[in-house]
């Protein structure tokens, strides 16, 4: 065997050993032998760079840094499931299915609902070509490089299997096992870093990490639960998953086919107890009609299929003693009361802090130091106090109340990797010592505070608002830091080299006072380059980045389009603002207040000097939508509905970018008839998706 052949052979062997170890938990060689083989392969790959392969087992340790994650449309939308919280609703689902199938017999597949973040893996010719997060369900982030480091995900499938479709997607959940989660948090705590609130956050933060090497070390795992494609082997979901398991995917062994509601009850009650023994977090049971034909007949609603439902386990509660209430100040100045309690074990983690949301919730709970409080951790990240021991409040919640307080999983899984729940303490200094609420009288009821715990400014509460906030936005430290973090974030200026830690550091060193100081950084070239690139960011995102209270992404876009430049917006009257679609009193007033401030106007001037975009170009004005924003598209072939030039214009109008040649950065190829064979080959090699004319028109809503 020559060295080139050895590369192929070592890869095959290592893929197999990897599977034995990570999926079957049954290694057949020692770790030492495995490492030796890996080193041999690494050395050979270095010697023969022309044989490099992104799916080589050596890539499991992580390749180059991700610059940023491309947003890529899903080939098939990634739906979520309707949730139920009690067995009665499961019975109703069962009945609806039965009615929908006009009394036909049917089977359901019951399986565990894994609590991580969903992922869609795309395979072609037996190789992993792309991995996307759920994103908004229509398009997700390309996290392929990071996913390649997850050892239980096969990069290459056994080519001797004849039932593997040429092209398919398999979906599942990326998870951080409890063990890895605890190890990670131990390390972070020793390093004085913020802890992750739960394994889901940790998994999500890790998968979005810019450094695949970090991902590789964090011990992520994945379970797959949904196979999609034209030529999948069976007519039943369960059977398809069995096939997927035999192809090398990690598919739960705890799926059950149920013929009756009674069998389903048994499954649910068994797992309600035994799920605690699993190595990963689960938060419910998913019930799916098994026959694909019956699934098709049942169809779906706008958001979720009618053939499946998620039953969420009752949130676990624990009782502990309240020791102190502290108050935390967020980016927009909102002050949140936080309960500090004796540590208690809840759903597998130690909990000692819980949110009390706002003044109303705090008052309604009528808390005293020393109270025995009931803490609950449901689907949300942050534990909450639901009542005191012996009160009625600890009872099971209805569907609405469980969902209301925090955004749904899909949204918060896209957020930054750090728990948003770190209390304001890191920046405390001599002038601003960490706040402690002065309880002098033991057992006196706890009330909301009147002044900002950081800067002492009297708090205000807007009419009909639940929260109190500190109006000293320009000089209150957590608000300044929050604004700096918001400014660099992806949807704002996207200054990817600057994260929360660096901001804290620069702020403490006195290098950053407001967002214009970013543009004076010179000592770190990487940072300076990343900052310089942000001067290209269009006006609407600059406006969003300023962090004007209540001016979110959509409002910023509407305002930018209506007023076209910052000067017109700054001089707009209340009436003019109110004439704008979607801008009501609250937003309009906030804008007027923002620009009334001399300091804010001076800031805008400094940003203008730094070269930021404060005008919308003609080209941007003619953009119809942002469906294709951030996507690089190659056009190839001949088309039936529009000419190539028209397609170029359409792409721009929807925010996309036309590029001439295919590269790894291409989001997709809009392919008409007769696409050239060399392009096709290149696209396949790089795993770039090919979109037909009809698919493309559907994508931009012109079916
Ligand atoms: S099936 C159309 N099966 O729960 C059906 N989902 O709200 C798609 N999940 O987004 C999903 N375990 O992230 C399915 N065994 C399982 C699951 C599961 C966890 C997650 C998934 C999905 C969400 C549904």
XYZ file of C-alpha atoms and ligand atoms in Angstrom:
727
model
C 0.000 0.000 0.000
C 1.506 3.361 -0.946
C 1.139 6.431 1.235
C -1.785 7.821 -0.690
C -3.661 4.565 -0.281
C -2.772 4.601 3.410
C -4.554 7.926 3.772
C -7.755 6.407 2.408
C -7.432 3.317 4.522
C -6.628 5.193 7.740
C -9.607 7.455 7.201
C -11.914 4.471 6.812
C -10.571 2.777 9.914
C -10.729 5.938 12.005
C -14.317 6.648 10.955
C -15.230 3.149 12.075
C -13.412 3.383 15.418
C -14.904 6.762 16.005
C -18.380 5.284 15.503
C -17.616 2.357 17.813
C -16.457 4.717 20.493
C -18.900 7.617 20.294
C -22.114 6.009 19.055
C -21.886 2.414 20.187
C -19.838 3.155 23.309
C -17.947 -0.009 22.457
C -14.400 0.743 21.333
C -12.414 -2.129 19.870
C -8.992 -0.502 20.120
C -7.264 1.419 22.896
C -7.210 5.212 23.027
C -3.496 5.048 22.482
C -3.847 3.029 19.276
C -6.535 5.417 18.097
C -4.292 8.428 18.734
C -1.409 6.808 16.950
C -3.488 6.155 13.861
C -4.768 9.707 13.959
C -1.236 11.093 14.145
C -0.165 8.921 11.234
C -3.041 10.228 9.178
C -2.310 13.834 10.158
C 1.305 13.466 9.090
C 0.343 11.937 5.762
C -2.257 14.594 5.077
C 0.358 17.246 5.672
C 2.618 15.539 3.212
C -0.114 15.274 0.564
C -2.061 18.524 0.816
C -3.834 17.795 -2.481
C -5.641 14.953 -0.680
C -7.158 17.190 1.985
C -10.807 16.452 2.733
C -13.145 18.398 5.034
C -14.701 15.090 6.052
C -11.441 13.488 7.127
C -11.419 12.252 10.758
C -8.576 14.717 11.383
C -11.087 17.541 10.952
C -12.795 16.483 14.173
C -10.318 18.576 16.102
C -11.525 21.699 14.358
C -10.197 23.553 11.341
C -9.757 27.292 10.777
C -11.707 30.030 12.485
C -15.159 30.740 11.103
C -15.259 34.287 9.921
C -18.978 34.482 10.265
C -21.832 32.102 9.725
C -23.507 32.321 6.347
C -27.256 32.349 6.405
C -28.551 29.678 4.079
C -32.150 28.836 3.110
C -33.410 25.452 4.255
C -34.276 23.084 1.427
C -37.374 22.147 3.373
C -38.707 24.457 6.079
C -37.809 23.466 9.629
C -41.078 23.422 11.488
C -41.548 23.314 15.201
C -44.142 21.350 17.133
C -47.262 22.369 18.985
C -46.719 21.952 22.708
C -49.072 20.440 25.232
C -48.685 20.458 28.945
C -51.186 17.915 30.126
C -52.414 14.478 29.249
C -55.859 15.711 28.361
C -54.372 17.658 25.481
C -52.513 14.562 24.340
C -55.810 12.676 24.320
C -57.341 15.466 22.261
C -54.446 15.277 19.787
C -54.967 11.529 19.480
C -58.638 12.065 18.813
C -57.961 14.795 16.231
C -55.601 12.453 14.398
C -58.154 9.677 14.458
C -60.857 12.016 13.139
C -58.504 13.439 10.532
C -57.822 9.910 9.287
C -61.570 9.119 9.258
C -61.193 6.328 11.761
C -58.396 4.492 9.902
C -56.138 2.561 12.278
C -52.842 4.318 12.954
C -49.709 3.934 14.988
C -47.819 6.688 16.771
C -44.141 6.755 17.455
C -43.327 8.077 20.919
C -39.857 9.424 21.528
C -37.930 11.599 23.912
C -37.885 15.314 23.354
C -34.252 16.284 23.562
C -33.543 19.689 25.008
C -30.738 21.110 22.911
C -30.816 22.993 19.682
C -32.093 21.634 16.443
C -29.839 21.007 13.521
C -30.363 19.905 9.949
C -27.622 17.803 8.374
C -27.438 17.475 4.647
C -25.753 14.454 3.051
C -24.958 13.864 -0.554
C -23.227 10.775 -1.970
C -22.719 9.485 1.539
C -20.924 12.592 2.771
C -21.885 15.362 5.130
C -22.060 18.495 2.996
C -23.809 21.043 5.159
C -25.174 21.560 8.658
C -27.647 24.349 9.354
C -29.186 25.606 12.570
C -32.926 26.092 12.648
C -32.675 29.882 12.482
C -36.138 31.198 11.762
C -37.202 27.899 10.194
C -36.872 29.252 6.656
C -33.173 29.915 6.768
C -30.499 28.959 9.246
C -26.822 29.490 9.967
C -24.241 27.336 8.274
C -22.386 25.685 11.162
C -20.811 22.869 9.150
C -17.243 23.420 10.345
C -18.353 23.231 13.959
C -20.647 20.255 13.425
C -17.796 18.302 11.866
C -16.158 18.268 15.291
C -19.089 16.431 16.914
C -17.811 12.896 17.131
C -21.171 11.140 17.078
C -22.101 12.717 13.728
C -20.809 10.591 10.842
C -18.893 12.567 8.226
C -18.821 9.746 5.706
C -21.313 6.887 5.458
C -20.577 3.282 4.605
C -20.460 3.194 0.788
C -21.410 -0.490 0.654
C -24.914 0.227 1.970
C -27.393 0.247 -0.857
C -30.329 1.784 0.958
C -28.651 5.137 1.606
C -30.282 7.784 -0.597
C -28.007 9.847 -2.800
C -29.328 12.974 -1.177
C -31.102 13.384 2.137
C -31.466 15.573 5.173
C -31.472 14.271 8.687
C -32.543 16.446 11.561
C -31.932 16.192 15.226
C -30.737 17.884 18.329
C -27.250 18.981 19.291
C -26.782 18.559 23.019
C -24.204 19.043 25.667
C -24.325 15.997 27.958
C -24.666 16.793 31.669
C -21.147 15.603 32.290
C -19.548 17.912 29.720
C -21.763 20.744 30.910
C -20.620 20.417 34.487
C -16.996 20.166 33.474
C -17.309 23.280 31.321
C -18.963 25.306 34.053
C -16.321 24.193 36.561
C -13.632 25.454 34.237
C -15.456 28.707 33.647
C -16.016 29.269 37.310
C -12.312 28.767 38.015
C -11.475 31.242 35.301
C -13.937 33.727 36.753
C -16.109 33.586 33.637
C -19.896 33.685 33.442
C -21.498 30.291 33.808
C -23.941 28.797 31.343
C -27.396 28.553 32.829
C -28.141 25.102 31.384
C -26.819 22.559 28.888
C -28.985 23.931 26.095
C -27.434 27.382 26.369
C -24.027 25.842 26.574
C -24.680 23.734 23.465
C -26.068 26.691 21.590
C -23.232 29.011 22.597
C -20.719 26.366 21.665
C -22.210 25.613 18.276
C -22.131 29.315 17.450
C -18.542 29.665 18.579
C -16.263 31.166 15.980
C -13.544 28.696 16.782
C -14.156 25.071 15.748
C -11.263 24.047 17.975
C -13.202 25.238 20.993
C -16.244 23.321 19.779
C -14.175 20.227 19.365
C -13.137 20.299 23.019
C -16.516 20.888 24.534
C -17.904 17.388 24.147
C -21.089 18.060 22.185
C -23.291 15.161 21.197
C -26.196 14.765 18.781
C -29.340 12.624 18.508
C -31.131 12.426 15.184
C -34.899 12.068 14.943
C -36.204 12.995 11.510
C -35.234 11.797 8.046
C -36.268 13.709 4.931
C -35.592 13.121 1.270
C -36.955 11.822 -2.012
C -35.684 8.272 -1.735
C -35.803 7.430 1.933
C -36.080 3.688 2.542
C -39.431 3.169 4.300
C -42.997 4.367 4.458
C -42.844 4.677 8.240
C -40.968 7.155 10.435
C -39.821 4.553 12.955
C -38.482 2.254 10.263
C -36.626 5.136 8.615
C -34.970 5.985 11.885
C -33.937 2.356 12.312
C -32.305 2.549 8.885
C -30.581 5.803 9.809
C -29.218 4.093 12.907
C -27.828 1.307 10.764
C -26.107 3.912 8.562
C -24.126 5.160 11.550
C -26.305 7.894 13.016
C -26.992 8.140 16.714
C -30.718 7.487 16.932
C -32.353 7.058 20.306
C -33.024 3.445 21.270
C -35.913 4.669 23.383
C -38.382 5.254 20.556
C -41.570 3.151 20.803
C -44.341 2.390 18.361
C -47.678 2.600 20.166
C -50.936 1.132 18.937
C -53.167 2.530 21.620
C -53.477 5.510 23.882
C -52.783 3.217 26.834
C -49.409 2.249 25.422
C -48.642 5.916 25.000
C -49.575 6.617 28.662
C -47.214 3.881 29.749
C -44.387 5.368 27.744
C -45.002 8.848 29.111
C -45.213 7.815 32.733
C -42.131 5.650 32.461
C -40.002 8.442 31.001
C -41.335 11.114 33.292
C -39.363 9.307 35.992
C -36.518 7.590 34.159
C -35.428 10.498 31.992
C -33.397 11.689 34.943
C -31.083 8.749 34.388
C -30.241 9.829 30.846
C -26.881 11.445 30.101
C -28.540 14.396 28.337
C -31.380 16.818 29.077
C -34.878 16.056 27.866
C -37.934 18.200 28.408
C -40.793 16.090 27.128
C -42.062 13.440 24.787
C -42.670 13.864 21.072
C -45.527 11.901 19.566
C -45.568 11.394 15.809
C -48.032 9.597 13.551
C -45.816 6.863 12.125
C -47.051 6.350 8.579
C -45.652 8.928 6.166
C -48.769 8.606 4.016
C -50.938 9.393 7.032
C -48.658 12.286 7.935
C -49.179 13.659 4.460
C -52.933 13.224 4.700
C -53.017 15.126 7.988
C -50.858 17.953 6.623
C -49.866 20.944 8.645
C -50.898 24.294 9.960
C -48.829 27.384 9.216
C -46.459 26.641 12.062
C -46.429 22.978 12.825
C -47.468 19.587 11.489
C -50.866 18.178 12.477
C -49.308 14.740 12.734
C -47.050 15.419 15.679
C -47.167 17.021 19.075
C -44.812 17.643 21.966
C -45.865 16.818 25.501
C -43.761 18.831 27.929
C -42.918 17.370 31.298
C -44.093 19.249 34.302
C -41.434 21.662 35.423
C -39.715 20.439 38.527
C -40.078 22.502 41.649
C -37.893 22.781 44.693
C -38.279 24.523 48.003
C -35.551 26.653 49.534
C -34.963 29.686 51.746
C -34.864 33.239 50.473
C -31.779 35.076 51.752
C -31.600 38.336 49.852
C -33.102 40.263 46.973
C -30.721 42.173 44.702
C -31.485 44.391 41.727
C -29.890 44.034 38.327
C -29.643 46.779 35.686
C -29.821 45.773 32.009
C -28.726 47.427 28.777
C -31.810 49.550 28.418
C -31.749 50.498 32.078
C -34.506 48.095 33.077
C -34.113 47.015 36.679
C -34.898 43.386 37.503
C -35.235 42.049 41.041
C -33.302 38.837 41.660
C -33.841 36.413 44.512
C -30.733 34.970 46.139
C -31.522 31.739 47.929
C -29.901 28.783 49.627
C -28.654 26.455 46.897
C -31.061 23.711 45.978
C -30.947 20.911 43.417
C -33.432 21.531 40.632
C -33.676 19.468 37.425
C -30.117 18.320 37.859
C -28.462 21.674 38.568
C -27.826 23.660 41.703
C -29.898 26.792 41.766
C -29.414 29.745 44.073
C -30.769 32.665 42.108
C -34.140 33.241 40.513
C -35.773 36.116 38.712
C -38.600 38.051 40.278
C -39.314 39.844 36.977
C -40.569 43.259 38.056
C -42.122 45.310 40.820
C -45.613 43.860 40.320
C -44.458 40.270 40.546
C -42.276 41.101 43.532
C -45.100 42.792 45.399
C -47.590 40.051 44.553
C -45.304 37.392 46.009
C -45.161 39.292 49.292
C -41.695 38.032 50.125
C -39.725 38.259 53.351
C -36.145 37.293 54.007
C -36.189 33.774 55.386
C -39.342 32.733 53.500
C -39.544 29.186 52.192
C -39.975 29.767 48.473
C -40.885 27.430 45.596
C -38.540 27.611 42.651
C -39.337 26.232 39.242
C -37.280 25.692 36.133
C -39.360 24.917 33.099
C -38.402 25.281 29.466
C -36.974 28.689 30.200
C -33.383 29.411 30.998
C -33.904 31.259 34.222
C -35.422 29.683 37.287
C -38.287 31.615 38.793
C -40.001 31.837 42.125
C -43.580 30.755 41.693
C -44.777 31.119 45.244
C -44.166 30.383 48.854
C -44.462 27.008 50.418
C -47.999 26.236 51.379
C -49.552 28.614 48.836
C -51.527 27.584 45.768
C -49.009 28.987 43.323
C -46.828 25.968 42.994
C -49.498 24.217 40.921
C -49.109 23.190 37.309
C -49.175 26.024 34.836
C -51.403 26.277 31.838
C -49.986 26.449 28.362
C -49.959 30.198 28.144
C -48.358 31.042 31.379
C -45.490 28.679 30.700
C -44.664 30.311 27.465
C -45.290 33.905 28.170
C -42.333 35.271 30.056
C -39.460 34.384 27.835
C -39.129 34.235 24.124
C -39.413 30.781 22.650
C -36.460 28.530 22.437
C -35.738 29.209 18.791
C -35.193 32.851 19.560
C -33.034 32.611 22.565
C -30.977 29.873 21.084
C -29.732 32.444 18.591
C -28.471 34.743 21.275
C -24.993 35.273 22.571
C -23.230 32.424 24.215
C -23.330 33.927 27.638
C -26.204 33.640 29.969
C -28.078 36.892 29.852
C -28.606 36.476 33.473
C -25.393 37.624 34.994
C -26.033 40.135 37.653
C -24.356 43.451 37.331
C -21.294 43.104 39.463
C -18.253 42.739 37.244
C -17.793 46.426 36.747
C -18.192 47.411 40.354
C -15.371 49.624 41.535
C -14.740 52.002 44.411
C -17.275 54.466 43.197
C -19.839 51.796 42.410
C -19.577 48.998 44.946
C -21.833 46.010 44.313
C -25.248 46.902 45.553
C -26.657 45.240 48.628
C -30.160 45.946 49.653
C -30.081 47.197 53.230
C -32.493 44.990 55.102
C -32.268 46.155 58.641
C -35.498 44.690 59.900
C -35.590 40.927 59.579
C -38.875 39.634 58.165
C -40.069 42.977 56.922
C -41.694 42.655 53.471
C -39.435 43.238 50.495
C -40.325 46.123 48.236
C -39.026 47.369 44.950
C -36.317 50.043 45.051
C -36.713 53.715 44.232
C -33.202 54.464 42.966
C -30.830 52.842 40.509
C -28.631 50.432 42.483
C -25.600 51.380 40.396
C -25.770 55.142 39.886
C -28.397 56.213 42.396
C -30.673 57.992 39.904
C -34.393 57.835 40.832
C -36.071 55.100 38.780
C -38.983 55.786 36.475
C -41.810 53.654 35.245
C -43.592 54.481 32.008
C -47.353 54.441 31.870
C -48.647 50.915 31.300
C -45.136 49.512 31.552
C -44.287 46.614 33.810
C -40.671 47.592 34.336
C -38.892 50.343 36.154
C -35.809 51.734 34.513
C -32.911 54.014 35.272
C -33.179 57.109 33.052
C -29.475 57.955 33.420
C -28.701 56.127 30.193
C -25.581 58.088 29.317
C -23.706 57.649 32.563
C -24.936 54.463 34.183
C -22.229 51.818 33.698
C -24.291 48.714 32.899
C -26.246 50.717 30.363
C -23.078 51.971 28.698
C -21.642 48.469 28.526
C -24.938 47.079 27.299
C -25.046 49.661 24.516
C -21.476 48.855 23.510
C -22.365 45.160 23.322
C -25.485 45.864 21.342
C -23.570 48.072 18.900
C -21.108 45.341 17.909
C -23.700 42.557 17.763
C -24.336 40.665 14.565
C -27.606 42.264 13.566
C -26.239 45.714 14.358
C -22.677 46.640 13.244
C -21.478 43.038 13.227
C -18.031 43.823 14.606
C -17.158 40.190 15.018
C -13.746 40.598 16.623
C -15.170 42.385 19.641
C -17.145 40.362 22.162
C -18.509 41.033 25.656
C -15.247 40.175 27.395
C -13.168 42.558 25.325
C -15.732 45.289 25.850
C -15.563 44.829 29.611
C -11.800 44.977 29.450
C -11.672 48.097 27.254
C -14.301 49.794 29.360
C -12.390 49.134 32.544
C -9.180 50.407 30.983
C -10.936 53.624 30.107
C -10.568 53.021 26.365
C -14.285 52.912 25.655
C -16.765 55.508 26.821
C -19.256 55.389 24.015
C -19.599 53.583 20.693
C -17.569 56.166 18.759
C -14.457 55.057 20.677
C -14.441 51.772 18.748
C -13.325 53.755 15.712
C -10.224 54.997 17.513
C -8.846 51.566 18.346
C -5.518 51.069 16.592
C -3.381 48.893 18.860
C -4.999 45.627 17.754
C -5.021 45.255 13.985
C -7.606 42.472 13.897
C -10.025 44.513 15.979
C -9.312 47.682 14.013
C -9.952 45.891 10.705
C -13.170 44.426 11.967
C -14.283 47.874 13.174
C -13.287 49.456 9.857
C -15.426 46.970 7.938
C -18.451 48.137 9.890
C -18.354 51.508 8.118
C -19.958 49.659 5.194
C -22.994 48.659 7.242
C -26.114 50.279 5.752
C -27.862 53.147 7.479
C -30.825 51.102 8.712
C -28.544 48.853 10.741
C -26.527 51.799 12.010
C -29.768 53.254 13.262
C -30.625 49.997 14.994
C -27.085 49.827 16.420
C -27.475 53.175 18.187
C -29.725 51.371 20.648
C -32.443 54.013 20.851
C -34.976 52.684 23.317
C -37.817 50.808 21.547
C -36.194 51.188 18.112
C -35.751 47.551 17.136
C -34.596 46.107 13.855
C -37.895 46.576 12.072
C -38.584 50.093 13.313
C -35.044 51.098 12.315
C -35.590 49.767 8.834
C -38.911 51.553 8.391
C -37.507 54.808 9.708
C -34.424 54.620 7.498
C -36.587 54.088 4.435
C -38.972 56.852 5.282
C -36.460 59.533 6.319
C -33.572 58.372 4.123
C -30.864 60.055 6.191
C -30.048 60.871 9.777
C -30.477 64.635 9.419
C -34.094 64.332 8.292
C -34.725 61.884 11.097
C -33.097 64.138 13.689
C -35.241 67.065 12.669
C -38.458 65.051 12.291
C -41.421 66.281 14.312
C -43.652 64.080 16.414
C -46.326 64.284 13.677
C -43.926 63.218 10.944
C -42.722 60.309 13.003
C -46.263 59.192 13.747
C -47.079 59.183 10.040
C -44.601 56.348 9.622
C -45.957 52.783 9.403
C -45.604 50.925 12.647
C -44.340 53.931 14.612
C -46.589 54.783 17.524
C -46.366 57.209 20.417
C -43.916 55.224 22.460
C -41.305 54.859 19.728
C -41.818 58.392 18.399
C -41.369 59.903 21.827
C -38.266 57.873 22.454
C -36.736 59.088 19.171
C -37.537 62.712 19.943
C -35.961 62.337 23.385
C -32.901 60.657 21.997
C -32.111 63.378 19.497
C -33.012 66.146 21.920
C -29.923 65.221 23.880
C -26.871 67.324 23.048
C -24.641 64.385 23.927
C -26.385 62.058 21.521
C -26.121 64.599 18.729
C -22.421 64.985 19.412
C -22.064 61.208 19.308
C -23.747 61.041 15.904
C -21.328 63.707 14.681
C -18.335 61.661 15.866
C -19.717 58.571 14.152
C -20.244 60.536 10.975
C -16.611 61.655 11.114
C -15.620 58.023 11.531
C -17.279 57.292 8.199
C -20.439 55.419 9.208
C -23.373 55.268 6.794
C -26.020 57.797 7.714
C -27.787 57.892 4.364
C -29.623 55.206 2.454
C -28.250 54.795 -1.057
C -30.531 54.783 -4.104
C -29.750 51.126 -4.528
C -30.791 50.307 -0.991
C -33.943 52.333 -1.437
C -35.008 50.106 -4.304
C -34.598 46.953 -2.229
C -37.933 45.158 -1.863
C -37.126 42.849 0.974
C -34.277 41.338 2.898
C -35.128 37.731 2.094
C -31.720 37.233 0.483
C -29.772 39.501 2.773
C -26.223 38.358 3.343
C -26.369 35.749 0.607
C -23.983 35.468 -2.299
C -25.693 33.993 -5.339
C -24.326 32.692 -8.615
C -26.647 32.654 -11.642
C -26.169 29.915 -14.222
C -28.118 28.516 -17.190
C -31.178 29.764 -19.074
C -34.470 30.699 -17.472
C -38.142 30.489 -18.329
C -39.715 33.353 -16.391
C -37.171 36.189 -16.369
C -33.948 36.989 -18.170
C -30.624 36.613 -16.411
C -30.330 40.377 -16.037
C -33.758 40.536 -14.505
C -32.753 37.857 -12.043
C -29.676 39.868 -11.137
C -31.851 42.843 -10.372
C -34.339 40.718 -8.428
C -31.536 39.309 -6.306
C -30.379 42.807 -5.424
C -33.890 43.969 -4.740
C -34.195 41.263 -2.146
C -30.934 42.182 -0.520
C -28.771 39.456 -2.103
C -25.424 39.813 -3.804
C -24.610 38.595 -7.342
C -21.274 36.879 -7.625
C -19.607 35.589 -10.753
C -17.905 32.405 -9.695
C -18.618 29.609 -7.270
C -16.597 29.447 -4.084
C -17.016 28.100 -0.592
C -18.678 31.405 0.307
C -21.458 31.025 -2.301
C -24.836 30.647 -0.599
C -26.509 28.951 -3.552
C -26.626 28.738 -7.309
C -29.731 29.884 -9.099
C -29.703 27.294 -11.863
C -31.762 27.420 -15.019
C -31.694 24.859 -17.832
C -28.342 23.754 -19.216
C -26.148 24.775 -16.339
C -22.555 24.177 -17.411
C -21.025 20.864 -16.305
C -17.912 22.487 -14.835
C -20.038 24.713 -12.630
C -22.109 21.748 -11.587
C -19.035 19.803 -10.657
C -17.568 22.661 -8.690
C -20.833 23.233 -6.865
C -20.997 19.586 -5.899
C -17.421 19.544 -4.763
C -17.931 22.538 -2.520
C -21.341 21.383 -1.355
C -23.013 24.551 -2.630
C -26.732 24.178 -2.932
C -28.426 24.365 -6.328
C -31.769 26.136 -6.470
C -34.087 25.760 -9.445
C -35.906 28.702 -10.972
C -39.212 27.653 -9.410
C -37.689 27.103 -5.999
C -36.089 30.516 -6.214
C -39.348 32.224 -7.132
C -41.035 30.476 -4.215
C -38.245 31.678 -1.960
C -38.929 35.300 -2.801
C -42.675 34.814 -2.696
C -43.328 34.940 -6.480
C -44.705 31.456 -7.048
S -39.529 16.290 15.480
C -41.797 18.408 12.174
N -38.523 14.898 17.474
O -38.382 20.055 19.631
C -41.185 17.696 13.314
N -38.311 17.276 17.538
O -40.848 22.117 18.982
C -39.898 18.308 13.733
N -37.072 18.108 19.478
O -37.609 22.005 16.842
C -39.359 17.967 15.020
N -36.642 16.141 20.374
O -35.692 21.015 18.211
C -38.729 16.127 16.959
N -37.641 13.535 19.132
C -37.842 14.749 18.621
C -37.373 15.926 19.261
C -37.642 17.170 18.685
C -36.481 17.453 20.488
C -37.097 19.575 19.353
C -36.737 20.105 18.004
C -37.944 20.845 17.514
C -38.697 21.105 18.774
C -40.182 21.060 18.507
